[in-house]
Amino acid sequence: VINLDTTTSGNITLGTLTAAADTVTINSVGTLNDDGAGTPDITADTVNLDAAGGIGNTAPIQLSQTDSLDADDTGNGAIDIENAADAAVTVNSLSTGNNTIDYAQTGSQTSQITSAVTADGTVTVSNDGAALTAQTVTAGGTGDISLATTTAGNIIVGTLTAAGDGVTINSVGTLNDDGAGTPDITADTVNLDAVGGIGNTAPIQLSATDTLDADDTGNGVIDIENAADAAVTVNSLSTGNNTI
């Protein structure tokens, strides 16, 4: 187990921390950043990062083998994290104030984002090679939400909120609802792309969406319900040998 703390004042800069199969906890009352050496900054199963001025706001914090992650900034700092996973990952919490969140995962392991929240800032999440589940994602203020899988991987959405702004989702597999029954996406502008279907197990439920694009480049079903609050423009709905 590794614990690092600053109190009263002070930033933390990371070189290489290794607690394989264990826990790294870091609390910075300032910023938490990478030293730029290019090696993984933290190798640990469980990582808990807290700061007040940004987590990886000069260069991404590079994680290796992290299966459980919390990263929270109590100020208005950016959060930028890359995780080379070796097993299924649960991201318990990503949060900041008026800034952005970027989380990129590699390693062909599933990723569950339990909570990602900004007060005013964009949230961007990607997973390479496996499924991505976004349970609760909120981009406050003028922030947008962007979710993507690359190489392989379906996307499942719970509750995404970017009120007055945009949600963009690109799935190289299917894009489906988690079945919780709440509106899946609340946003003015929604752009959905998939290969194996959009809402093919249950309709994707939109709220307050005024501009919509939903395109499947394979032969997947497209099933969408929109509870509109203004005039709606559906720019594009397209798929191959299936229904819309």
CSV table of C-alpha atoms in Angstrom, one decimal:
chain,number,residue,atom,x,y,z
A,1,VAL,CA,0.0,0.0,0.0
A,2,ILE,CA,1.2,3.5,-0.9
A,3,ASN,CA,-0.2,6.7,0.7
A,4,LEU,CA,0.9,10.2,-0.3
A,5,ASP,CA,-0.5,13.4,1.1
A,6,THR,CA,0.1,17.1,1.1
A,7,THR,CA,-1.5,19.3,3.8
A,8,THR,CA,-2.1,23.1,3.9
A,9,SER,CA,-0.4,23.6,0.5
A,10,GLY,CA,1.7,21.7,-2.1
A,11,ASN,CA,1.4,20.0,-5.4
A,12,ILE,CA,2.4,16.3,-6.0
A,13,THR,CA,4.4,15.1,-9.1
A,14,LEU,CA,4.6,11.4,-9.8
A,15,GLY,CA,7.4,9.4,-11.2
A,16,THR,CA,6.8,5.6,-10.8
A,17,LEU,CA,4.7,4.2,-8.0
A,18,THR,CA,4.3,0.4,-7.8
A,19,ALA,CA,1.9,-1.4,-5.4
A,20,ALA,CA,1.0,-4.4,-7.6
A,21,ALA,CA,-2.2,-6.2,-6.4
A,22,ASP,CA,-2.6,-3.5,-3.7
A,23,THR,CA,-3.7,0.2,-3.3
A,24,VAL,CA,-2.3,3.6,-4.1
A,25,THR,CA,-4.0,6.6,-2.4
A,26,ILE,CA,-2.9,10.1,-3.1
A,27,ASN,CA,-4.3,13.3,-1.6
A,28,SER,CA,-3.0,16.6,-3.0
A,29,VAL,CA,-4.2,20.0,-1.7
A,30,GLY,CA,-2.8,21.4,-5.0
A,31,THR,CA,-2.3,19.6,-8.3
A,32,LEU,CA,-1.5,16.0,-9.1
A,33,ASN,CA,0.6,15.5,-12.2
A,34,ASP,CA,3.0,13.2,-14.1
A,35,ASP,CA,6.7,13.9,-14.2
A,36,GLY,CA,6.7,13.4,-18.0
A,37,ALA,CA,9.1,10.5,-18.0
A,38,GLY,CA,6.7,8.4,-20.1
A,39,THR,CA,6.5,5.3,-17.9
A,40,PRO,CA,3.3,4.2,-16.1
A,41,ASP,CA,2.9,6.5,-13.2
A,42,ILE,CA,1.0,4.1,-11.0
A,43,THR,CA,0.8,0.3,-11.1
A,44,ALA,CA,-1.8,-0.9,-8.6
A,45,ASP,CA,-5.2,-2.8,-8.5
A,46,THR,CA,-6.9,0.0,-6.6
A,47,VAL,CA,-6.2,3.7,-7.1
A,48,ASN,CA,-7.8,6.6,-5.2
A,49,LEU,CA,-6.8,10.1,-6.3
A,50,ASP,CA,-7.9,13.4,-4.8
A,51,ALA,CA,-6.7,16.9,-5.7
A,52,ALA,CA,-7.8,20.5,-5.7
A,53,GLY,CA,-6.1,21.9,-8.8
A,54,GLY,CA,-6.3,19.1,-11.4
A,55,ILE,CA,-5.4,15.4,-11.8
A,56,GLY,CA,-3.2,15.0,-14.9
A,57,ASN,CA,-3.8,18.5,-16.1
A,58,THR,CA,-0.4,18.9,-17.7
A,59,ALA,CA,-0.1,15.3,-19.0
A,60,PRO,CA,-2.4,12.3,-18.4
A,61,ILE,CA,-1.8,10.2,-15.3
A,62,GLN,CA,-0.9,6.8,-16.6
A,63,LEU,CA,-2.3,3.8,-14.7
A,64,SER,CA,-1.4,0.1,-15.2
A,65,GLN,CA,-3.4,-2.9,-14.0
A,66,THR,CA,-5.9,-0.7,-12.2
A,67,ASP,CA,-9.3,-2.4,-11.7
A,68,SER,CA,-10.9,0.0,-9.3
A,69,LEU,CA,-10.5,3.8,-9.7
A,70,ASP,CA,-11.7,7.0,-7.9
A,71,ALA,CA,-10.4,10.4,-9.1
A,72,ASP,CA,-12.0,13.5,-7.7
A,73,ASP,CA,-10.9,17.1,-7.9
A,74,THR,CA,-12.6,19.4,-5.3
A,75,GLY,CA,-11.7,22.6,-7.3
A,76,ASN,CA,-11.9,23.3,-11.0
A,77,GLY,CA,-9.0,21.2,-12.2
A,78,ALA,CA,-9.0,19.0,-15.3
A,79,ILE,CA,-8.9,15.2,-14.9
A,80,ASP,CA,-7.0,13.3,-17.5
A,81,ILE,CA,-6.3,9.6,-16.9
A,82,GLU,CA,-5.1,6.7,-19.1
A,83,ASN,CA,-5.5,3.1,-17.8
A,84,ALA,CA,-3.9,0.0,-19.3
A,85,ALA,CA,-6.2,-2.5,-17.7
A,86,ASP,CA,-5.5,-6.2,-17.1
A,87,ALA,CA,-9.0,-7.1,-15.8
A,88,ALA,CA,-12.5,-5.7,-15.7
A,89,VAL,CA,-12.5,-2.1,-14.5
A,90,THR,CA,-15.0,-0.2,-12.2
A,91,VAL,CA,-14.6,3.5,-12.3
A,92,ASN,CA,-16.4,4.4,-9.1
A,93,SER,CA,-16.1,8.2,-9.4
A,94,LEU,CA,-14.7,10.9,-11.6
A,95,SER,CA,-15.6,14.4,-10.6
A,96,THR,CA,-14.5,18.0,-10.9
A,97,GLY,CA,-16.0,21.5,-11.0
A,98,ASN,CA,-15.7,23.8,-14.0
A,99,ASN,CA,-13.3,21.7,-16.1
A,100,THR,CA,-13.1,18.6,-18.2
A,101,ILE,CA,-12.8,14.9,-17.5
A,102,ASP,CA,-11.0,12.5,-19.9
A,103,TYR,CA,-10.7,8.8,-19.2
A,104,ALA,CA,-9.2,6.5,-21.8
A,105,GLN,CA,-8.9,2.7,-21.2
A,106,THR,CA,-6.9,0.1,-23.1
A,107,GLY,CA,-6.2,-3.6,-22.6
A,108,SER,CA,-9.4,-5.1,-24.0
A,109,GLN,CA,-11.1,-5.3,-20.7
A,110,THR,CA,-14.7,-4.1,-19.8
A,111,SER,CA,-15.2,-0.7,-18.3
A,112,GLN,CA,-18.0,0.4,-16.0
A,113,ILE,CA,-18.3,4.1,-15.3
A,114,THR,CA,-20.4,4.3,-12.2
A,115,SER,CA,-20.3,8.1,-11.9
A,116,ALA,CA,-18.6,10.9,-13.9
A,117,VAL,CA,-19.7,14.4,-13.1
A,118,THR,CA,-18.6,18.0,-13.9
A,119,ALA,CA,-20.2,21.2,-12.7
A,120,ASP,CA,-19.4,22.8,-16.0
A,121,GLY,CA,-17.2,20.8,-18.4
A,122,THR,CA,-17.1,18.1,-21.0
A,123,VAL,CA,-16.8,14.4,-20.2
A,124,THR,CA,-15.0,12.1,-22.6
A,125,VAL,CA,-14.7,8.4,-22.1
A,126,SER,CA,-13.2,5.7,-24.4
A,127,ASN,CA,-12.5,2.0,-24.1
A,128,ASP,CA,-10.5,0.0,-26.6
A,129,GLY,CA,-11.3,-3.7,-27.2
A,130,ALA,CA,-14.2,-4.3,-24.9
A,131,ALA,CA,-17.6,-3.1,-23.7
A,132,LEU,CA,-18.2,0.2,-22.0
A,133,THR,CA,-21.1,0.8,-19.5
A,134,ALA,CA,-21.8,4.4,-18.6
A,135,GLN,CA,-24.1,4.2,-15.6
A,136,THR,CA,-24.3,7.9,-14.6
A,137,VAL,CA,-22.6,10.7,-16.6
A,138,THR,CA,-23.4,14.4,-16.1
A,139,ALA,CA,-21.7,17.2,-18.0
A,140,GLY,CA,-22.9,20.4,-16.3
A,141,GLY,CA,-23.0,23.9,-17.7
A,142,THR,CA,-21.9,24.1,-21.3
A,143,GLY,CA,-20.3,20.6,-21.2
A,144,ASP,CA,-20.9,17.8,-23.7
A,145,ILE,CA,-20.6,14.0,-23.3
A,146,SER,CA,-18.6,11.8,-25.6
A,147,LEU,CA,-18.5,8.0,-25.3
A,148,ALA,CA,-16.7,5.6,-27.6
A,149,THR,CA,-15.5,2.0,-28.0
A,150,THR,CA,-12.7,1.2,-30.5
A,151,THR,CA,-11.6,-2.0,-32.1
A,152,ALA,CA,-14.3,-4.0,-30.3
A,153,GLY,CA,-17.0,-3.4,-27.7
A,154,ASN,CA,-20.7,-2.6,-27.1
A,155,ILE,CA,-21.9,0.4,-25.2
A,156,ILE,CA,-24.6,0.3,-22.6
A,157,VAL,CA,-26.0,3.6,-21.2
A,158,GLY,CA,-27.8,4.4,-18.0
A,159,THR,CA,-28.4,8.1,-17.4
A,160,LEU,CA,-26.5,10.6,-19.5
A,161,THR,CA,-27.2,14.3,-18.8
A,162,ALA,CA,-25.9,17.2,-20.8
A,163,ALA,CA,-28.9,19.5,-20.6
A,164,GLY,CA,-28.8,22.2,-23.3
A,165,ASP,CA,-25.8,20.6,-24.9
A,166,GLY,CA,-24.6,17.6,-26.8
A,167,VAL,CA,-24.1,13.8,-26.4
A,168,THR,CA,-22.1,11.9,-29.0
A,169,ILE,CA,-21.7,8.1,-28.8
A,170,ASN,CA,-19.7,5.9,-31.2
A,171,SER,CA,-19.9,2.2,-30.7
A,172,VAL,CA,-18.1,-0.4,-32.8
A,173,GLY,CA,-20.7,-2.9,-31.5
A,174,THR,CA,-24.2,-2.3,-30.3
A,175,LEU,CA,-25.6,0.7,-28.4
A,176,ASN,CA,-28.3,-0.2,-25.8
A,177,ASP,CA,-30.2,0.9,-22.7
A,178,ASP,CA,-29.4,-0.5,-19.3
A,179,GLY,CA,-33.2,-1.2,-18.7
A,180,ALA,CA,-33.4,1.1,-15.7
A,181,GLY,CA,-36.5,2.9,-17.1
A,182,THR,CA,-35.2,6.4,-16.7
A,183,PRO,CA,-34.5,8.7,-19.8
A,184,ASP,CA,-31.2,7.4,-21.1
A,185,ILE,CA,-30.0,10.7,-22.6
A,186,THR,CA,-31.0,14.3,-21.8
A,187,ALA,CA,-29.4,16.7,-24.3
A,188,ASP,CA,-30.4,19.2,-27.0
A,189,THR,CA,-28.2,17.5,-29.6
A,190,VAL,CA,-27.7,13.7,-29.8
A,191,ASN,CA,-25.5,11.9,-32.3
A,192,LEU,CA,-25.5,8.1,-32.1
A,193,ASP,CA,-23.4,5.7,-34.3
A,194,ALA,CA,-23.1,1.9,-34.0
A,195,VAL,CA,-22.5,-1.2,-36.0
A,196,GLY,CA,-24.9,-3.8,-34.4
A,197,GLY,CA,-28.0,-1.8,-33.5
A,198,ILE,CA,-29.1,1.3,-31.6
A,199,GLY,CA,-31.7,0.3,-29.0
A,200,ASN,CA,-32.1,-3.2,-30.3
A,201,THR,CA,-32.9,-4.7,-26.9
A,202,ALA,CA,-35.0,-1.8,-25.6
A,203,PRO,CA,-35.6,1.7,-27.1
A,204,ILE,CA,-33.0,4.4,-26.4
A,205,GLN,CA,-35.0,7.0,-24.5
A,206,LEU,CA,-34.2,10.7,-25.2
A,207,SER,CA,-35.4,13.7,-23.3
A,208,ALA,CA,-35.5,17.3,-24.6
A,209,THR,CA,-33.6,16.4,-27.8
A,210,ASP,CA,-34.1,18.9,-30.6
A,211,THR,CA,-31.5,17.6,-33.1
A,212,LEU,CA,-30.9,13.9,-33.7
A,213,ASP,CA,-28.6,11.7,-35.9
A,214,ALA,CA,-28.7,7.9,-35.4
A,215,ASP,CA,-26.8,5.8,-37.9
A,216,ASP,CA,-26.0,2.1,-37.9
A,217,THR,CA,-23.3,1.0,-40.4
A,218,GLY,CA,-24.2,-2.6,-40.1
A,219,ASN,CA,-27.6,-4.3,-40.1
A,220,GLY,CA,-28.8,-3.4,-36.7
A,221,VAL,CA,-32.3,-2.2,-35.5
A,222,ILE,CA,-32.7,1.4,-34.6
A,223,ASP,CA,-35.3,2.0,-31.9
A,224,ILE,CA,-35.5,5.5,-30.3
A,225,GLU,CA,-38.1,7.3,-28.2
A,226,ASN,CA,-37.9,11.1,-27.8
A,227,ALA,CA,-39.8,13.2,-25.2
A,228,ALA,CA,-39.3,16.5,-27.0
A,229,ASP,CA,-39.6,20.0,-25.4
A,230,ALA,CA,-39.2,22.0,-28.7
A,231,ALA,CA,-39.4,21.5,-32.5
A,232,VAL,CA,-37.2,18.5,-33.5
A,233,THR,CA,-35.0,18.0,-36.5
A,234,VAL,CA,-34.0,14.4,-37.2
A,235,ASN,CA,-31.1,14.8,-39.6
A,236,SER,CA,-30.4,11.2,-40.2
A,237,LEU,CA,-31.7,7.7,-39.3
A,238,SER,CA,-30.0,4.9,-41.3
A,239,THR,CA,-29.3,1.2,-41.1
A,240,GLY,CA,-28.8,-1.8,-43.4
A,241,ASN,CA,-31.1,-4.8,-43.6
A,242,ASN,CA,-33.2,-4.0,-40.5
A,243,THR,CA,-35.9,-1.7,-39.1
A,244,ILE,CA,-36.1,1.9,-37.9
